mmCIF file of C-alpha atoms in Angstrom:
data_model
loop_
_atom_site.group_PDB
_atom_site.id
_atom_site.type_symbol
_atom_site.label_atom_id
_atom_site.label_comp_id
_atom_site.label_asym_id
_atom_site.label_seq_id
_atom_site.Cartn_x
_atom_site.Cartn_y
_atom_site.Cartn_z
ATOM 1 C CA MET M 3 126.894 203.192 63.759
ATOM 2 C CA GLU M 4 123.582 204.916 63.254
ATOM 3 C CA GLU M 5 124.407 205.334 59.620
ATOM 4 C CA MET M 6 125.038 201.612 59.304
ATOM 5 C CA ILE M 7 121.735 200.794 61.046
ATOM 6 C CA ALA M 8 119.934 203.227 58.731
ATOM 7 C CA LYS M 9 121.505 201.494 55.698
ATOM 8 C CA ILE M 10 120.443 198.075 57.039
ATOM 9 C CA VAL M 11 116.896 199.359 57.640
ATOM 10 C CA GLU M 12 116.851 200.894 54.142
ATOM 11 C CA MET M 13 118.140 197.654 52.574
ATOM 12 C CA ASP M 14 115.542 195.674 54.530
ATOM 13 C CA LYS M 15 112.814 198.038 53.304
ATOM 14 C CA LYS M 16 113.965 197.664 49.688
ATOM 15 C CA ALA M 17 114.152 193.886 50.071
ATOM 16 C CA ARG M 18 110.568 193.817 51.410
ATOM 17 C CA GLU M 19 109.386 196.015 48.538
ATOM 18 C CA MET M 20 111.110 193.756 46.033
ATOM 19 C CA ASN M 21 109.608 190.703 47.714
ATOM 20 C CA GLU M 22 106.118 192.275 47.604
ATOM 21 C CA LYS M 23 106.574 193.159 43.954
ATOM 22 C CA ALA M 24 107.751 189.608 43.190
ATOM 23 C CA GLN M 25 104.740 188.149 45.045
ATOM 24 C CA LYS M 26 102.340 190.388 43.091
ATOM 25 C CA THR M 27 104.020 189.425 39.820
ATOM 26 C CA LYS M 28 103.803 185.763 40.773
ATOM 27 C CA LEU M 29 100.083 186.097 41.552
ATOM 28 C CA ASN M 30 99.495 187.928 38.286
ATOM 29 C CA TYR M 31 101.241 185.153 36.341
ATOM 30 C CA GLU M 32 99.310 182.484 38.229
ATOM 31 C CA ASN M 33 96.052 184.264 37.400
ATOM 32 C CA GLU M 34 97.075 184.585 33.755
ATOM 33 C CA VAL M 35 97.910 180.881 33.643
ATOM 34 C CA LEU M 36 94.519 179.983 35.146
ATOM 35 C CA LEU M 37 92.694 182.244 32.688
ATOM 36 C CA THR M 38 94.655 180.827 29.765
ATOM 37 C CA LYS M 39 93.972 177.290 30.978
ATOM 38 C CA GLU M 40 90.227 177.987 31.199
ATOM 39 C CA LYS M 41 90.231 179.608 27.745
ATOM 40 C CA ILE M 42 92.029 176.626 26.221
ATOM 41 C CA LYS M 43 89.590 174.253 27.932
ATOM 42 C CA THR M 44 86.568 176.260 26.756
ATOM 43 C CA ASP M 45 87.906 176.486 23.188
ATOM 44 C CA TYR M 46 88.618 172.750 23.137
ATOM 45 C CA LEU M 47 85.131 171.911 24.392
ATOM 46 C CA GLU M 48 83.541 174.225 21.812
ATOM 47 C CA ARG M 49 85.512 172.578 19.000
ATOM 48 C CA ALA M 50 84.643 169.121 20.340
ATOM 49 C CA ASN M 51 80.944 170.000 20.493
ATOM 50 C CA LYS M 52 81.065 171.311 16.919
ATOM 51 C CA ARG M 53 82.731 168.088 15.761
ATOM 52 C CA ILE M 54 80.122 166.032 17.616
ATOM 53 C CA SER M 55 77.359 168.022 15.967
ATOM 54 C CA ILE M 56 78.884 167.550 12.512
ATOM 55 C CA ASN M 57 79.393 163.834 13.159
ATOM 56 C CA GLN M 58 75.795 163.485 14.332
ATOM 57 C CA GLN M 59 74.518 165.216 11.203
ATOM 58 C CA THR M 60 76.706 163.021 8.990
ATOM 59 C CA ALA M 61 75.593 159.856 10.773
ATOM 60 C CA GLN M 62 71.944 160.910 10.555
ATOM 61 C CA LYS M 63 72.312 161.606 6.817
ATOM 62 C CA ARG M 64 73.877 158.172 6.253
ATOM 63 C CA ALA M 65 71.154 156.502 8.299
ATOM 64 C CA ASP M 66 68.443 158.345 6.362
ATOM 65 C CA GLU M 67 70.006 157.319 3.048
ATOM 66 C CA LYS M 68 70.286 153.709 4.180
ATOM 67 C CA LEU M 69 66.683 153.732 5.397
ATOM 68 C CA ALA M 70 65.535 155.160 2.067
ATOM 69 C CA GLY M 71 67.358 152.360 0.232
ATOM 70 C CA ILE M 72 65.845 149.679 2.458
ATOM 71 C CA THR M 73 62.386 151.218 2.108
ATOM 72 C CA GLU M 74 62.774 151.265 -1.670
ATOM 73 C CA LYS M 75 63.828 147.583 -1.724
ATOM 74 C CA ASN M 76 60.949 146.635 0.571
ATOM 75 C CA GLN M 77 58.485 148.491 -1.640
ATOM 76 C CA ALA M 78 59.812 146.619 -4.691
ATOM 77 C CA VAL M 79 59.350 143.279 -2.883
ATOM 78 C CA ILE M 80 55.821 144.253 -1.799
ATOM 79 C CA GLU M 81 54.919 145.249 -5.362
ATOM 80 C CA LYS M 82 56.345 141.970 -6.703
ATOM 81 C CA LEU M 83 54.358 139.946 -4.161
ATOM 82 C CA GLU M 84 51.164 141.897 -4.888
ATOM 83 C CA LYS M 85 51.646 141.366 -8.646
ATOM 84 C CA SER M 86 52.267 137.675 -8.119
ATOM 85 C CA TYR M 87 49.160 137.431 -5.948
ATOM 86 C CA ALA M 88 47.078 139.312 -8.509
ATOM 87 C CA GLU M 89 48.250 136.958 -11.268
ATOM 88 C CA ASN M 90 48.081 133.712 -9.279
ATOM 89 C CA GLY M 91 45.765 134.372 -6.310
ATOM 90 C CA ASP M 92 42.754 132.564 -7.695
ATOM 91 C CA LYS M 93 44.926 129.653 -8.810
ATOM 92 C CA TRP M 94 46.477 129.357 -5.326
ATOM 93 C CA VAL M 95 43.078 129.519 -3.616
ATOM 94 C CA ASN M 96 41.691 126.831 -5.923
ATOM 95 C CA GLU M 97 44.770 124.661 -5.375
ATOM 96 C CA ILE M 98 44.521 125.017 -1.582
ATOM 97 C CA VAL M 99 40.820 124.155 -1.661
ATOM 98 C CA GLU M 100 41.521 121.209 -3.932
ATOM 99 C CA ARG M 101 44.254 119.866 -1.631
ATOM 100 C CA VAL M 102 42.067 120.273 1.443
ATOM 101 C CA ILE M 103 39.157 118.464 -0.163
ATOM 102 C CA ASN M 104 41.242 115.616 -1.614
#
């Protein structure tokens, strides 16, 4: 009888040890999963920030190019108006004065 009780106690002890080992393994896996999850999240955010930076640079370059084109067109219009005024300014002033007087 004592031998049977000793075997039961021994089996119970082994079962507890196995349970403890399983719990530790479970915790280790849970920690690994959390670390992996955080690493994936961090990597994803880093890649997203890099893409945002590249997209911002690309958008800024396009905007700068567009602004340069608009500025060039505006300068051409200004030069055309100034040339027209230089050629016809006196004529326009005389015509305005003439219309006001008459």
